[in-house]
Tab-separated table of C-alpha atoms in Angstrom:
chain	number	residue	atom	x	y	z
A	1	MET	CA	0.531	-23.813	-1.530
A	2	SER	CA	-2.604	-25.483	-1.129
A	3	THR	CA	-4.729	-22.593	-0.596
A	4	THR	CA	-3.550	-20.883	-3.693
A	5	MET	CA	-4.464	-24.101	-5.664
A	6	THR	CA	-7.866	-23.831	-4.567
A	7	TYR	CA	-8.268	-20.363	-6.731
A	8	ALA	CA	-5.940	-21.432	-9.566
A	9	ALA	CA	-8.921	-21.957	-12.053
A	10	SER	CA	-9.992	-18.438	-11.593
A	11	ILE	CA	-6.610	-16.694	-12.247
A	12	ALA	CA	-6.863	-14.899	-15.529
A	13	ALA	CA	-3.984	-13.977	-17.865
A	14	ALA	CA	-1.406	-11.566	-16.855
A	15	PRO	CA	-2.281	-7.893	-17.882
A	16	VAL	CA	-0.713	-6.419	-21.141
A	17	ILE	CA	2.324	-4.374	-20.875
A	18	ARG	CA	1.639	-1.120	-22.517
A	19	GLU	CA	1.554	2.546	-22.265
A	20	PRO	CA	-1.359	3.192	-19.902
A	21	LEU	CA	-4.103	5.202	-21.303
A	22	HIS	CA	-4.587	7.512	-18.513
A	23	ALA	CA	-7.228	10.249	-18.383
A	24	PRO	CA	-7.649	13.661	-16.435
A	25	VAL	CA	-8.495	12.846	-12.559
A	26	ALA	CA	-7.732	16.044	-10.826
A	27	GLN	CA	-7.188	19.761	-11.507
A	28	LEU	CA	-5.075	22.377	-9.843
A	29	VAL	CA	-6.915	25.557	-9.669
A	30	ARG	CA	-5.320	28.853	-8.668
A	31	GLY	CA	-7.268	32.067	-8.582
A	32	GLY	CA	-10.311	30.510	-10.727
A	33	VAL	CA	-7.814	29.248	-13.525
A	34	VAL	CA	-6.894	25.699	-14.148
A	35	GLU	CA	-3.115	25.914	-13.566
A	36	GLY	CA	-2.472	22.146	-13.928
A	37	VAL	CA	-4.162	18.752	-14.699
A	38	HIS	CA	-3.244	15.415	-13.181
A	39	TYR	CA	-3.830	12.194	-15.177
A	40	GLY	CA	-4.465	8.952	-13.949
A	41	SER	CA	-6.604	5.956	-13.626
A	42	VAL	CA	-9.383	4.945	-11.064
A	43	VAL	CA	-11.474	1.822	-10.679
A	44	VAL	CA	-14.446	1.420	-8.389
A	45	LEU	CA	-15.948	-1.768	-7.543
A	46	ALA	CA	-19.288	-2.443	-6.415
A	47	ALA	CA	-20.104	-4.974	-3.356
A	48	ASP	CA	-20.478	-7.844	-5.908
A	49	GLY	CA	-17.228	-7.398	-7.407
A	50	SER	CA	-18.526	-5.599	-10.758
A	51	VAL	CA	-16.942	-2.404	-12.067
A	52	ASP	CA	-19.111	0.567	-11.035
A	53	LEU	CA	-16.704	3.172	-12.329
A	54	GLN	CA	-13.623	3.336	-14.565
A	55	ILE	CA	-11.480	6.090	-15.590
A	56	GLY	CA	-8.261	5.882	-17.647
A	57	ASP	CA	-6.694	2.446	-18.242
A	58	ILE	CA	-7.625	-0.032	-15.225
A	59	GLU	CA	-6.315	-3.267	-17.157
A	60	ALA	CA	-2.973	-2.244	-18.043
A	61	ALA	CA	0.015	-3.632	-16.286
A	62	PHE	CA	1.388	-1.539	-13.323
A	63	TYR	CA	3.276	-1.610	-10.336
A	64	PRO	CA	1.240	-1.273	-7.260
A	65	ARG	CA	4.351	-0.360	-5.108
A	66	SER	CA	3.684	-0.475	-1.339
A	67	ALA	CA	-0.262	-0.610	-1.699
A	68	LEU	CA	0.579	-4.366	-2.314
A	69	LYS	CA	2.077	-4.707	1.364
A	70	PRO	CA	-1.414	-6.112	2.568
A	71	VAL	CA	-1.119	-8.728	0.078
A	72	GLN	CA	2.342	-9.656	1.041
A	73	ALA	CA	1.405	-9.782	4.816
A	74	VAL	CA	-1.411	-12.124	3.945
A	75	ALA	CA	1.116	-14.414	2.070
A	76	MET	CA	3.335	-14.519	5.016
A	77	LEU	CA	0.397	-15.503	7.528
A	78	ARG	CA	-0.353	-18.200	5.205
A	79	ALA	CA	3.178	-19.312	5.138
A	80	GLY	CA	2.962	-19.499	9.009
A	81	LEU	CA	4.083	-15.892	10.419
A	82	PRO	CA	2.327	-15.570	13.786
A	83	LEU	CA	2.123	-12.021	14.109
A	84	ASP	CA	-0.879	-10.011	15.081
A	85	GLY	CA	-2.146	-6.654	16.316
A	86	GLU	CA	0.275	-3.876	16.026
A	87	LEU	CA	3.105	-5.998	14.935
A	88	LEU	CA	1.329	-7.376	12.064
A	89	SER	CA	0.259	-4.115	11.021
A	90	LEU	CA	3.764	-2.805	10.917
A	91	ALA	CA	4.495	-6.005	8.800
A	92	ALA	CA	2.230	-4.384	6.033
A	93	ALA	CA	3.539	-0.896	6.721
A	94	SER	CA	5.109	1.791	4.996
A	95	HIS	CA	6.069	3.490	8.375
A	96	SER	CA	7.191	6.715	9.133
A	97	GLY	CA	10.211	6.082	10.978
A	98	GLU	CA	8.738	7.068	14.614
A	99	GLU	CA	9.951	5.458	17.579
A	100	ARG	CA	7.166	3.005	17.841
A	101	HIS	CA	8.019	1.802	14.335
A	102	LEU	CA	11.517	1.166	15.075
A	103	ALA	CA	10.739	-0.504	18.469
A	104	GLY	CA	8.199	-2.665	16.790
A	105	THR	CA	10.641	-3.713	14.065
A	106	ARG	CA	13.356	-4.485	16.605
A	107	ARG	CA	10.644	-6.800	18.546
A	108	ILE	CA	9.803	-8.830	15.262
A	109	LEU	CA	13.668	-9.299	14.633
A	110	GLU	CA	13.865	-10.375	18.345
A	111	LEU	CA	11.102	-12.832	17.840
A	112	ALA	CA	12.795	-14.141	14.734
A	113	GLY	CA	16.047	-14.474	16.417
A	114	VAL	CA	17.762	-12.072	13.969
A	115	THR	CA	19.331	-8.989	14.030
A	116	GLU	CA	19.248	-5.528	12.036
A	117	ASP	CA	22.392	-6.654	10.300
A	118	ASP	CA	20.381	-9.452	8.820
A	119	LEU	CA	17.881	-6.988	7.044
A	120	ARG	CA	18.607	-6.491	3.322
A	121	ASN	CA	16.437	-3.246	2.716
A	122	VAL	CA	18.349	-0.176	1.758
A	123	PRO	CA	19.299	2.171	4.597
A	124	ASP	CA	17.447	5.506	4.737
A	125	LEU	CA	16.184	8.186	6.868
A	126	PRO	CA	12.599	8.197	8.345
A	127	TYR	CA	10.085	8.851	5.823
A	128	ASP	CA	7.998	11.541	8.037
A	129	PRO	CA	9.780	14.948	7.468
A	130	VAL	CA	9.551	15.986	11.136
A	131	VAL	CA	10.958	12.959	12.291
A	132	ARG	CA	13.777	13.181	9.545
A	133	ASP	CA	14.628	16.582	10.343
A	134	ALA	CA	15.127	15.469	14.010
A	135	TRP	CA	17.169	12.875	12.833
A	136	ILE	CA	19.437	15.207	10.894
A	137	ARG	CA	19.707	17.718	13.816
A	138	GLU	CA	20.677	14.859	15.916
A	139	VAL	CA	23.504	13.639	13.323
A	140	ARG	CA	21.870	10.211	13.146
A	141	LEU	CA	22.693	8.381	10.018
A	142	PRO	CA	20.312	6.499	7.605
A	143	SER	CA	19.562	2.889	8.819
A	144	ARG	CA	17.940	-0.184	7.529
A	145	LEU	CA	15.573	0.090	10.576
A	146	ALA	CA	14.391	3.493	9.529
A	147	GLN	CA	13.675	2.937	6.211
A	148	ASN	CA	10.019	2.662	5.844
A	149	CYS	CA	9.517	-0.955	4.560
A	150	SER	CA	11.751	-2.245	7.724
A	151	GLY	CA	8.649	-3.813	9.333
A	152	LYS	CA	7.870	-5.878	6.026
A	153	HIS	CA	11.461	-6.913	5.801
A	154	ALA	CA	11.496	-7.981	9.461
A	155	ALA	CA	8.424	-10.028	9.007
A	156	MET	CA	10.126	-11.563	5.774
A	157	LEU	CA	13.005	-12.672	7.696
A	158	MET	CA	10.609	-14.089	10.557
A	159	THR	CA	8.798	-15.950	7.892
A	160	ALA	CA	11.943	-17.534	6.319
A	161	ARG	CA	13.281	-18.545	9.659
A	162	LEU	CA	10.052	-20.296	10.831
A	163	ASN	CA	10.038	-22.171	7.421
A	164	GLY	CA	13.774	-23.104	7.287
A	165	TRP	CA	14.452	-21.138	4.438
A	166	SER	CA	17.903	-19.301	3.967
A	167	LEU	CA	18.068	-15.735	4.988
A	168	ASP	CA	20.821	-14.116	3.227
A	169	ASP	CA	19.127	-14.174	-0.056
A	170	TYR	CA	15.409	-13.707	1.117
A	171	LEU	CA	14.798	-11.027	-1.381
A	172	ASP	CA	15.806	-13.138	-4.404
A	173	PRO	CA	12.565	-13.590	-6.654
A	174	GLY	CA	13.487	-17.332	-6.724
A	175	HIS	CA	13.590	-17.672	-2.785
A	176	PRO	CA	10.681	-19.972	-1.413
A	177	LEU	CA	9.334	-16.854	0.330
A	178	GLN	CA	9.118	-14.735	-2.582
A	179	GLN	CA	7.686	-17.579	-4.764
A	180	ALA	CA	5.032	-17.969	-1.825
A	181	ILE	CA	4.296	-14.145	-2.152
A	182	ALA	CA	3.958	-14.295	-5.792
A	183	GLU	CA	1.358	-17.191	-5.559
A	184	ILE	CA	-0.928	-15.135	-3.230
A	185	VAL	CA	-0.479	-12.045	-5.328
A	186	GLU	CA	-2.066	-13.916	-8.213
A	187	ASP	CA	-4.377	-15.445	-5.957
A	188	LEU	CA	-5.755	-12.195	-4.542
A	189	THR	CA	-5.649	-10.030	-7.537
A	190	GLY	CA	-7.123	-12.982	-9.783
A	191	GLN	CA	-4.545	-12.563	-12.306
A	192	ALA	CA	-1.088	-13.833	-13.292
A	193	ILE	CA	1.766	-11.489	-12.563
A	194	ALA	CA	2.739	-9.356	-15.848
A	195	GLN	CA	6.556	-8.548	-14.827
A	196	VAL	CA	8.686	-8.724	-11.727
A	197	THR	CA	11.159	-6.060	-10.900
A	198	VAL	CA	12.556	-4.658	-7.981
A	199	ASP	CA	10.918	-2.258	-5.520
A	200	GLY	CA	12.586	0.683	-3.915
A	201	CYS	CA	13.454	-1.197	-0.676
A	202	GLY	CA	15.215	-4.047	-2.636
A	203	ALA	CA	12.180	-6.416	-2.234
A	204	PRO	CA	10.744	-8.016	-5.612
A	205	LEU	CA	7.869	-5.867	-7.092
A	206	PHE	CA	5.207	-7.705	-8.806
A	207	SER	CA	3.112	-5.878	-11.681
A	208	VAL	CA	-0.553	-6.617	-11.882
A	209	SER	CA	-3.506	-4.402	-13.135
A	210	LEU	CA	-5.308	-1.509	-11.152
A	211	HIS	CA	-8.507	-3.696	-11.396
A	212	GLY	CA	-6.558	-6.559	-9.957
A	213	LEU	CA	-5.244	-4.583	-7.067
A	214	ALA	CA	-8.908	-3.433	-6.077
A	215	ARG	CA	-10.208	-6.974	-6.339
A	216	ALA	CA	-7.363	-8.117	-3.848
A	217	ALA	CA	-8.694	-5.150	-1.685
A	218	ALA	CA	-11.956	-6.484	-1.810
A	219	ARG	CA	-10.853	-10.063	-0.912
A	220	ILE	CA	-9.001	-9.111	2.250
A	221	THR	CA	-11.736	-7.123	3.660
A	222	THR	CA	-14.596	-9.711	2.904
A	223	ALA	CA	-12.499	-12.644	4.087
A	224	PRO	CA	-14.331	-14.569	6.965
A	225	ALA	CA	-12.885	-13.826	10.555
A	226	GLY	CA	-9.786	-15.535	11.537
A	227	THR	CA	-8.406	-16.076	7.965
A	228	PRO	CA	-5.013	-14.622	7.144
A	229	GLU	CA	-6.946	-11.847	5.001
A	230	ALA	CA	-9.065	-10.956	7.922
A	231	ARG	CA	-6.293	-10.693	10.333
A	232	VAL	CA	-4.345	-8.374	8.054
A	233	ALA	CA	-7.304	-6.188	7.524
A	234	ASP	CA	-8.047	-6.029	11.380
A	235	ALA	CA	-4.707	-5.216	12.347
A	236	MET	CA	-4.154	-2.571	9.867
A	237	ARG	CA	-7.488	-0.857	10.877
A	238	GLU	CA	-6.916	-1.273	14.674
A	239	HIS	CA	-3.345	-0.060	14.602
A	240	ALA	CA	-3.605	2.447	11.579
A	241	GLU	CA	-0.707	4.528	12.805
A	242	MET	CA	1.749	1.332	12.858
A	243	ALA	CA	0.831	0.773	9.270
A	244	SER	CA	1.685	4.426	8.295
A	245	GLY	CA	2.382	7.240	10.904
A	246	SER	CA	0.492	9.518	13.113
A	247	GLY	CA	0.499	12.469	10.670
A	248	ARG	CA	-0.355	10.300	7.585
A	249	ASP	CA	-3.572	10.605	5.583
A	250	VAL	CA	-4.106	7.058	5.087
A	251	ALA	CA	-4.234	6.427	9.117
A	252	ALA	CA	-6.654	9.391	9.187
A	253	LEU	CA	-8.850	7.830	6.563
A	254	MET	CA	-9.230	4.597	8.359
A	255	ARG	CA	-10.086	6.346	11.453
A	256	ALA	CA	-12.693	8.526	9.700
A	257	VAL	CA	-14.592	5.761	7.663
A	258	PRO	CA	-15.945	2.779	9.853
A	259	GLY	CA	-14.346	-0.535	8.521
A	260	LEU	CA	-12.267	0.966	5.862
A	261	LEU	CA	-8.809	-0.661	4.876
A	262	THR	CA	-6.665	1.554	2.863
A	263	LYS	CA	-2.920	1.508	1.766
A	264	ASP	CA	-0.903	3.994	-0.212
A	265	GLY	CA	2.210	3.389	-2.368
A	266	PHE	CA	4.767	5.688	-3.937
A	267	GLU	CA	4.145	6.976	-7.483
A	268	GLY	CA	0.671	7.751	-6.738
A	269	VAL	CA	-0.951	4.574	-5.941
A	270	GLN	CA	-3.768	4.126	-3.239
A	271	MET	CA	-6.097	1.114	-2.660
A	272	ALA	CA	-9.080	0.982	-0.397
A	273	ALA	CA	-12.041	-1.353	0.673
A	274	LEU	CA	-14.734	-1.629	2.647
A	275	PRO	CA	-16.184	-4.751	4.474
A	276	ASP	CA	-19.016	-5.435	1.941
A	277	GLY	CA	-16.582	-5.586	-0.870
A	278	ARG	CA	-17.011	-2.107	-2.218
A	279	ALA	CA	-13.344	-1.121	-3.321
A	280	VAL	CA	-11.238	1.456	-5.138
A	281	ALA	CA	-7.854	1.635	-6.562
A	282	VAL	CA	-5.998	4.902	-7.920
A	283	LYS	CA	-3.136	5.432	-9.868
A	284	ILE	CA	-1.894	9.060	-10.493
A	285	ALA	CA	0.200	9.173	-13.824
A	286	ASP	CA	2.921	11.570	-12.691
A	287	GLY	CA	3.302	9.861	-9.234
A	288	ALA	CA	2.086	13.078	-7.586
A	289	ASP	CA	1.087	12.417	-3.949
A	290	ARG	CA	-0.813	15.555	-3.612
A	291	ALA	CA	-3.297	14.144	-6.106
A	292	ARG	CA	-3.523	10.842	-4.759
A	293	GLY	CA	-5.409	11.283	-1.604
A	294	PRO	CA	-8.052	13.854	-3.215
A	295	VAL	CA	-8.728	11.299	-5.971
A	296	ALA	CA	-9.058	8.416	-3.614
A	297	ALA	CA	-11.436	10.169	-1.500
A	298	ALA	CA	-13.470	11.248	-4.469
A	299	ALA	CA	-13.450	7.412	-5.616
A	300	LEU	CA	-14.829	6.341	-2.056
A	301	ALA	CA	-17.376	8.826	-2.471
A	302	ARG	CA	-18.467	7.309	-5.893
A	303	ALA	CA	-18.294	4.010	-4.124
A	304	GLY	CA	-21.027	5.150	-1.551
A	305	VAL	CA	-19.028	6.480	1.481
A	306	ALA	CA	-20.794	9.529	3.057
A	307	PRO	CA	-19.227	12.594	1.675
A	308	ALA	CA	-19.152	14.165	5.173
A	309	LEU	CA	-16.794	11.512	6.319
A	310	LEU	CA	-14.286	12.272	3.346
A	311	ALA	CA	-14.569	16.137	3.856
A	312	GLU	CA	-10.992	16.682	5.068
A	313	PHE	CA	-9.392	14.482	2.450
A	314	GLY	CA	-11.012	15.536	-0.646
A	315	SER	CA	-8.955	18.738	-1.558
A	316	VAL	CA	-5.449	20.202	-1.062
A	317	PRO	CA	-5.237	24.014	-0.731
A	318	VAL	CA	-3.190	26.139	-2.964
A	319	LEU	CA	-1.427	28.920	-1.459
A	320	GLY	CA	-0.540	32.467	-2.773
A	321	GLY	CA	1.327	34.861	-0.508
A	322	GLY	CA	0.557	32.520	2.455
A	323	ALA	CA	-3.173	32.687	1.854
A	324	VAL	CA	-5.153	30.115	0.091
A	325	VAL	CA	-6.117	31.092	-3.430
A	326	GLY	CA	-7.424	27.808	-4.983
A	327	GLY	CA	-7.203	24.075	-4.594
A	328	LEU	CA	-6.616	20.691	-6.050
A	329	ARG	CA	-9.905	19.196	-6.719
A	330	PRO	CA	-11.054	15.871	-8.321
A	331	ALA	CA	-12.197	15.871	-11.938
A	332	ARG	CA	-15.991	16.262	-12.418
A	333	VAL	CA	-16.558	12.807	-13.548
A	334	LEU	CA	-15.438	11.477	-9.794
A	335	ASP	CA	-17.919	13.865	-8.220
A	336	PRO	CA	-20.726	11.852	-7.156
A	337	LEU	CA	-23.147	14.574	-7.358
A	338	SER	CA	-22.178	15.364	-10.883
A	339	GLY	CA	-23.981	12.318	-12.482
């Protein structure tokens, strides 16, 4: 794709595949005693793209999981996908399976002239536990529509249909759609892909570095108005609940911090970026979601976001007998007041 070729000269070699050298990033404290430690890696980029803070291993190859979905959405827009607003936000979503998400996915499929039967993601129950419990009570079965990546898959089908590409094999890494996505992953991260595997939903998953993920987040939020990158950022910020869910921390974080774009991913991954290019990326080594949010909030504080805006995201309470007896807190190295 011509846009990608513009940046080809700046694409670095693929990150090395190795056991990441993670470091302590969070502590679980109960009754004044450290009960557990979460390891991971964190990178904070300054507005000029330089590394302002790094903890652990930010250059090893890793899988961004669904934190890469905004990049995939940019690729689909560059390939002609005509979505905007809440439907574009849904195309970049790990949605909760609420009715708004199901209705939006049906609308994308309708616009594409295809049906739910054309989806190739795995059937699942809704991601949100409250919505999932309601489905179980109503004896509703897992479906491809309810699976949290269905918006992305519907958008992939629409992109393939508009380009005259085959539909049955749209998840094959060799398919023109996935090749186009891979090119944009390399463009926005600034590095070659280290490895390709299969994500939980069945789509190809591209391995880059944590540093590369943060670069991609910054590229998306600093792009000129009207570009595919800016369209994705605007859609996700303006329709945060479509990109996640009404009760999700990433939606609340985008509402709390003006101009912030953020996306989470399974196995303890999160990226976030501000319109001036400041960006962070987080990977929790053990995949614990409870550590992801507080560590990402602390990283954003280190990037200069006012701590008052991040107060509700900075810790997770630890309960004992129904009362709060401690909490999960970021490591001191992430505390903007500690140094």
